Amino acid sequence: MAPGKIEELQDSDSDAEFEDVPMTRRIGGDDVEIPISRPSPTWTPALSLPLQRAGPLASGSEEETQLRGQISTGVERITYRKMKSDIGMDAPDTPPTHRRYDSFAQLADDVSGLVDLLWASATPAIQTEALITLAGLTQISLPSFAFSAEATLSIFHKFDSVFAALCTSTHPITGAALPGAVIGQSLATETQKVRIRSLAERTRYQVFSCLATSGASAGNEDGDEELEEPDEPWMLEATKVYEKSLMLLAEQNDVTVEGDDEFTC
């Protein structure tokens, strides 16, 4: 476990490999080998979050202003690098932190870093709006890159866990109450919860669409007329995208929200 981080424990059997041991049956005096099918591999996204402050940043404080500035700068940098990926151009002297993204995993890494920064702040007044912005940016970026199952499912598992935590004031790993809150209390407004639900529904659709397209592309590369089905365990995990948030927010009433995915200082 990395210093200053809390990590979700994984099932010790989740990555276990099973050896195929053939069975034999005697037919007409000969031993005929009967193969045993190997269990499908399993994979689940890991969750790691930094330790949080003991309480939220004071409203209007210099620390709060600095955090807002860091998040805004981070969002702008991700948007800029994503735009450069779309046009496929980079100046030769561009510093590494401003170069175009070559994969969705690179974008997800930058997003994950900002999610960690927001989580550690324990400041709902900033967290929820910024997280909605980041989650929306991540969702619309999916079609711009070749589908990366682990990176995609991992970042949305992280968003789902954090959104569910803010809606219930419960730490997604330890089960403890969030700093300054009581378990069961929502730190997100009703409008924010509707936006989270809408974003979750759009994202789940987008993930399935990209997953299906990735299977189709793989099939066409070999000249096959039949399109390949998306591989396990990706399809199974795709059904869990934003699972916690959608279950929590299933009863939220629809409202019309202006500018619903934009974080402002």
PDB file of N, CA and C in Angstrom, residues 21-25 31-37:
ATOM      1  N   VAL A  21      -6.782 -29.800 -16.084  1.00  0.00           N
ATOM      2  CA  VAL A  21      -6.407 -31.189 -15.822  1.00  0.00           C
ATOM      3  C   VAL A  21      -7.360 -32.083 -16.607  1.00  0.00           C
ATOM      4  N   PRO A  22      -6.887 -32.711 -17.675  1.00  0.00           N
ATOM      5  CA  PRO A  22      -7.791 -33.508 -18.508  1.00  0.00           C
ATOM      6  C   PRO A  22      -8.274 -34.757 -17.780  1.00  0.00           C
ATOM      7  N   MET A  23      -9.505 -35.131 -18.050  1.00  0.00           N
ATOM      8  CA  MET A  23     -10.059 -36.383 -17.552  1.00  0.00           C
ATOM      9  C   MET A  23      -9.987 -37.407 -18.681  1.00  0.00           C
ATOM     10  N   THR A  24      -9.909 -38.655 -18.317  1.00  0.00           N
ATOM     11  CA  THR A  24      -9.891 -39.701 -19.336  1.00  0.00           C
ATOM     12  C   THR A  24     -11.038 -40.672 -19.088  1.00  0.00           C
ATOM     13  N   ARG A  25     -11.529 -41.250 -20.157  1.00  0.00           N
ATOM     14  CA  ARG A  25     -12.589 -42.257 -20.070  1.00  0.00           C
ATOM     15  C   ARG A  25     -12.215 -43.394 -21.013  1.00  0.00           C
ATOM     16  N   ASP A  31      -8.080 -45.259 -23.848  1.00  0.00           N
ATOM     17  CA  ASP A  31      -8.319 -44.107 -22.982  1.00  0.00           C
ATOM     18  C   ASP A  31      -8.533 -42.877 -23.849  1.00  0.00           C
ATOM     19  N   VAL A  32      -9.696 -42.268 -23.738  1.00  0.00           N
ATOM     20  CA  VAL A  32     -10.019 -41.071 -24.514  1.00  0.00           C
ATOM     21  C   VAL A  32      -9.973 -39.865 -23.583  1.00  0.00           C
ATOM     22  N   GLU A  33      -9.180 -38.886 -23.956  1.00  0.00           N
ATOM     23  CA  GLU A  33      -9.029 -37.691 -23.118  1.00  0.00           C
ATOM     24  C   GLU A  33     -10.231 -36.772 -23.285  1.00  0.00           C
ATOM     25  N   ILE A  34     -10.795 -36.352 -22.165  1.00  0.00           N
ATOM     26  CA  ILE A  34     -11.929 -35.429 -22.174  1.00  0.00           C
ATOM     27  C   ILE A  34     -11.452 -34.103 -21.588  1.00  0.00           C
ATOM     28  N   PRO A  35     -11.276 -33.078 -22.409  1.00  0.00           N
ATOM     29  CA  PRO A  35     -10.768 -31.804 -21.886  1.00  0.00           C
ATOM     30  C   PRO A  35     -11.783 -31.133 -20.967  1.00  0.00           C
ATOM     31  N   ILE A  36     -11.249 -30.468 -19.948  1.00  0.00           N
ATOM     32  CA  ILE A  36     -12.086 -29.683 -19.039  1.00  0.00           C
ATOM     33  C   ILE A  36     -11.876 -28.215 -19.370  1.00  0.00           C
ATOM     34  N   SER A  37     -12.959 -27.511 -19.573  1.00  0.00           N
ATOM     35  CA  SER A  37     -12.836 -26.101 -19.933  1.00  0.00           C
ATOM     36  C   SER A  37     -12.257 -25.309 -18.776  1.00  0.00           C
TER      37      SER A  37
END
